[in-house]
mmCIF file of C-alpha atoms in Angstrom:
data_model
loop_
_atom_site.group_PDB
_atom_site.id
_atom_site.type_symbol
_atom_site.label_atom_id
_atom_site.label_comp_id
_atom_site.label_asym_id
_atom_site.label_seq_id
_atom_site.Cartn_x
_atom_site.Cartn_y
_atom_site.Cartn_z
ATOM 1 C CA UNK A 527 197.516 35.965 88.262
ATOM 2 C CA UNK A 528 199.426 38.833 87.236
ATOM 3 C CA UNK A 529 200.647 39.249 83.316
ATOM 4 C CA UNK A 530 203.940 39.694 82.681
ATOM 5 C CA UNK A 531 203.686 39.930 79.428
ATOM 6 C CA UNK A 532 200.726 41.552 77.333
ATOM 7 C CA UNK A 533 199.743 40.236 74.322
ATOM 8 C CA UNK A 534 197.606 43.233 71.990
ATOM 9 C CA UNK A 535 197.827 41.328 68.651
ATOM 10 C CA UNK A 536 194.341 40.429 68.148
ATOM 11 C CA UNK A 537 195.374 36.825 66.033
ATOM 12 C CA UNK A 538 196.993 35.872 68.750
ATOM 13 C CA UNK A 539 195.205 34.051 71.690
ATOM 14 C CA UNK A 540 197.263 33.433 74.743
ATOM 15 C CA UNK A 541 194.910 30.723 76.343
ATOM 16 C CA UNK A 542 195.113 28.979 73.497
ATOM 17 C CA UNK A 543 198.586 28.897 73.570
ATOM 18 C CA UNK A 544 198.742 27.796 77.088
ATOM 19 C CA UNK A 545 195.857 24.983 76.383
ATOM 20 C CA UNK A 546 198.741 23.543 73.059
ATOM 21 C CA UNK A 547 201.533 23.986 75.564
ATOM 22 C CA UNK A 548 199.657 21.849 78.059
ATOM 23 C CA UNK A 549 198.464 19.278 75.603
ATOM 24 C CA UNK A 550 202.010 18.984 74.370
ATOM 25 C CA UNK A 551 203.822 18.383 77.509
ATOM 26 C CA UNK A 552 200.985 15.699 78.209
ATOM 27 C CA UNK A 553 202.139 14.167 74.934
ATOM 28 C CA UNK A 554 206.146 13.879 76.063
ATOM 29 C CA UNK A 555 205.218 12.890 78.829
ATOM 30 C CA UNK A 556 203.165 9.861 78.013
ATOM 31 C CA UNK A 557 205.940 9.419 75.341
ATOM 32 C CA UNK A 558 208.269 9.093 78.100
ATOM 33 C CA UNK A 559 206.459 6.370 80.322
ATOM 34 C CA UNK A 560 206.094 9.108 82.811
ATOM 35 C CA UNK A 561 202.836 8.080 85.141
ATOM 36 C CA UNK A 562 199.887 10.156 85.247
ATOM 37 C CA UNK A 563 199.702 11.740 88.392
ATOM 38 C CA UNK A 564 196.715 12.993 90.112
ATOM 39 C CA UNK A 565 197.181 15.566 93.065
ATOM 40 C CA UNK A 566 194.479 15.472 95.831
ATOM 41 C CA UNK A 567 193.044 18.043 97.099
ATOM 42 C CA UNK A 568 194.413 19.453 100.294
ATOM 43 C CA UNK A 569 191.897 20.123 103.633
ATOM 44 C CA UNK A 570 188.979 18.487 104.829
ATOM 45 C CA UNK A 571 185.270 18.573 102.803
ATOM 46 C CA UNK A 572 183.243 20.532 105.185
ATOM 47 C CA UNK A 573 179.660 19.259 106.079
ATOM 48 C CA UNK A 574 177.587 19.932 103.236
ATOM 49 C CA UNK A 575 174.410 20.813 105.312
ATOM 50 C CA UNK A 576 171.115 19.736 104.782
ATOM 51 C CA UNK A 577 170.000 20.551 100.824
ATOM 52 C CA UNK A 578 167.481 23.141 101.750
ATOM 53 C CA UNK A 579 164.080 23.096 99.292
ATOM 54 C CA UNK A 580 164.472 19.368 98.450
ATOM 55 C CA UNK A 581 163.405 16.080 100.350
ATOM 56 C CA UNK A 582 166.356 14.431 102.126
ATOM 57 C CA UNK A 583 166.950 11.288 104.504
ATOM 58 C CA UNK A 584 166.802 13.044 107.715
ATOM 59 C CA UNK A 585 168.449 10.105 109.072
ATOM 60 C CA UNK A 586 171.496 10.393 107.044
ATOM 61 C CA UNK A 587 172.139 13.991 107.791
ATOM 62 C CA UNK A 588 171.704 13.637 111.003
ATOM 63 C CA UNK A 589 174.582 10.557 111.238
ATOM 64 C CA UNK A 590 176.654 12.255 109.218
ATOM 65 C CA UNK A 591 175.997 15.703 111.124
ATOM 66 C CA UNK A 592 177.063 13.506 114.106
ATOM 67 C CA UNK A 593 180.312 12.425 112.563
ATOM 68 C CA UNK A 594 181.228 15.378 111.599
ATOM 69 C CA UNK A 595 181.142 16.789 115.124
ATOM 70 C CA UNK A 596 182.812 13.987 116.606
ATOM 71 C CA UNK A 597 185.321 12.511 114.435
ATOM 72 C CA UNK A 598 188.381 14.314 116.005
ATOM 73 C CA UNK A 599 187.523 13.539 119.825
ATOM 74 C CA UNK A 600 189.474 10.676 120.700
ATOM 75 C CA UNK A 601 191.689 11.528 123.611
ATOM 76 C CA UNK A 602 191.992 9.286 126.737
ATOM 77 C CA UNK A 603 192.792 11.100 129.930
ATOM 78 C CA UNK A 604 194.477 9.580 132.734
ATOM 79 C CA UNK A 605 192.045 7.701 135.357
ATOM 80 C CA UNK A 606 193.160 5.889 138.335
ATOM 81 C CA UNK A 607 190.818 4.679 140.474
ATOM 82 C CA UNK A 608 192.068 4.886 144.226
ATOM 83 C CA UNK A 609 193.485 1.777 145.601
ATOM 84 C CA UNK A 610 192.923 0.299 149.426
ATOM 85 C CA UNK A 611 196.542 -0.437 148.899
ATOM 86 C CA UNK A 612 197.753 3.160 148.873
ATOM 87 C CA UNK A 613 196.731 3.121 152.563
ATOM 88 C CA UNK A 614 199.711 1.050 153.127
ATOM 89 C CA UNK A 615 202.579 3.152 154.908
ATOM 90 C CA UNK A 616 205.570 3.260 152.861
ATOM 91 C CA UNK A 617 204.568 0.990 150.297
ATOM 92 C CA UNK A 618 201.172 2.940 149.469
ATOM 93 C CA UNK A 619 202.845 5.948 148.112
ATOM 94 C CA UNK A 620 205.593 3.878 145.986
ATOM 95 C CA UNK A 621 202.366 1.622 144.872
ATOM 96 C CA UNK A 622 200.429 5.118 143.582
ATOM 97 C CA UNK A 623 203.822 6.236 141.619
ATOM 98 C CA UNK A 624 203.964 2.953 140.373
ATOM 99 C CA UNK A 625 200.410 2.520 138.981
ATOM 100 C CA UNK A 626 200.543 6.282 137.932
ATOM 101 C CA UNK A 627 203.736 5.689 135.157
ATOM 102 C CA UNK A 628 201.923 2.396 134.009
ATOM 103 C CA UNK A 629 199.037 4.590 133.137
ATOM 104 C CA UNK A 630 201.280 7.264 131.918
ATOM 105 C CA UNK A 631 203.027 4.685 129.262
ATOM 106 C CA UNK A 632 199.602 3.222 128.309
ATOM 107 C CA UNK A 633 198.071 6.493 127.530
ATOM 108 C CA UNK A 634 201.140 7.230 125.628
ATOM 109 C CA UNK A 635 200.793 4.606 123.327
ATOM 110 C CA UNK A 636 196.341 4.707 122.997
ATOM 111 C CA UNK A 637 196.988 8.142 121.911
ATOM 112 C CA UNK A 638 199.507 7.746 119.820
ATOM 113 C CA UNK A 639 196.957 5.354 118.361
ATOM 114 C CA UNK A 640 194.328 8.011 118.476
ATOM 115 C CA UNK A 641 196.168 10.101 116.259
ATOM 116 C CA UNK A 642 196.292 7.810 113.450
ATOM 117 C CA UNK A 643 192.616 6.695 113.919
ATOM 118 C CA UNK A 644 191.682 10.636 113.909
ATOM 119 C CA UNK A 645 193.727 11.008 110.318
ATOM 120 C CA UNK A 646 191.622 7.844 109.188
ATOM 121 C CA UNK A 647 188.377 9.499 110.873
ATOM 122 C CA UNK A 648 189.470 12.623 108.824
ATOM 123 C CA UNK A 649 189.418 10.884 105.406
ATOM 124 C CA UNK A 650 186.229 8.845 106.459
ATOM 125 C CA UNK A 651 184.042 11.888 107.296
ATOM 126 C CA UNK A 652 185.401 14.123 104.638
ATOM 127 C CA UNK A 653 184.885 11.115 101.673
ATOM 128 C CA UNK A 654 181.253 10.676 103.200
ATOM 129 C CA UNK A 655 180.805 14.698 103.214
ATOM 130 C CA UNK A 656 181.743 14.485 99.539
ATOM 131 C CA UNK A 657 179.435 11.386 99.026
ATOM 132 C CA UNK A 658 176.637 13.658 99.829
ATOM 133 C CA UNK A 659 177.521 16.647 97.792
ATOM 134 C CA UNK A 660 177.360 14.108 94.933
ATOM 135 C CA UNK A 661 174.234 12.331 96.568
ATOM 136 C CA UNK A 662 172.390 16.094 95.869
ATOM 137 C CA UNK A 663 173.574 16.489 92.703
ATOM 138 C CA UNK A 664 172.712 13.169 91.210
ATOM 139 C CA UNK A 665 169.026 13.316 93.206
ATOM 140 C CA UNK A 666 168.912 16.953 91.059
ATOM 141 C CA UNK A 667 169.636 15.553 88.094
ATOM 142 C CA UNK A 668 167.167 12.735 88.636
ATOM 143 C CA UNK A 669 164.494 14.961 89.299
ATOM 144 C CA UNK A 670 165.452 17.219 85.854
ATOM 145 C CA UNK A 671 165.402 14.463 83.805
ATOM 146 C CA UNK A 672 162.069 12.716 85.046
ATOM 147 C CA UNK A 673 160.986 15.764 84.324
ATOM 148 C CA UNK A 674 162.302 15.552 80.925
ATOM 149 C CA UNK A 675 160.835 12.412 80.527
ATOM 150 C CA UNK A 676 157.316 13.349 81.728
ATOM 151 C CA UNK A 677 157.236 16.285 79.015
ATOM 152 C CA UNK A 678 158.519 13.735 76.011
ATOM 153 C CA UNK A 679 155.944 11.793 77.103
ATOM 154 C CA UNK A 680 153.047 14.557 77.320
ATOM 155 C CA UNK A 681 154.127 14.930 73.589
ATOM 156 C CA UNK A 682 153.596 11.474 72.330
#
């Protein structure tokens, strides 16, 4: 972010500033009865990969490396298998047109559908791509601190 202003007094820190600015507003505003309000983030958490150098439940990456390839493909395409009736002069063709708009307004509405499953499908895969991220980490930290523990315990 650009300065506007530029601050060459060495007592003063602007962070510092910004950080009692921040903390004060927080202050009024729980003061106020205003709620706390938490802003997600914005996107979907991309596929965190397989952690590479560390063992892993193949089986888990590979479901989730699944999902994440086909959470958004939901659409339904028209099929209409042909009818002996259609055979039928005069009444065949009016029979096809017929069967082909009841199609047409049931596809509208299972994709319509589709949509909103694909948002939830969205959330799903992105809160399980998360999940993993913080899988690794705490399997990390597990590993550091038996670790840990196996040194404390070399010294006693």
């Amino acid at each position: 972010m650009m300065d506007f202003i530029e601050i060459r007094d060495p007592e003063i820190d602007p962070s510092q500033i910004m950080e009692q600015i921040r903390a004060r507003i927080q202050r009024r505003r729980e003061e106020l009865g205003y709620p706390r309000m938490v802003f997600p983030t914005f996107g979907v958490a991309a596929y965190p990969g397989e952690p590479e150098g560390e063992e892993y439940d193949a089986d888990l990456y590979y479901h989730l490396r699944q999902a994440n390839k086909h959470y958004h493909q939901l659409g339904v395409e028209m099929l209409i298998v042909p009818s002996h009736r259609s055979r039928i002069p005069l009444l065949g063709p009016l029979w096809d047109r017929i069967r082909r708009e009841a199609h047409n307004l049931v596809l509208f509405y299972v994709n319509k559908l589709a949509q909103r499953q694909l948002v939830v499908n969205r959330h799903l895969v992105s809160t399980l791509n998360r999940m993993a991220v913080q899988l690794q980490e705490q399997q990390r930290q597990i590993r550091t601190l038996q670790e840990e523990l196996r040194k404390l315990r070399g010294e006693l």
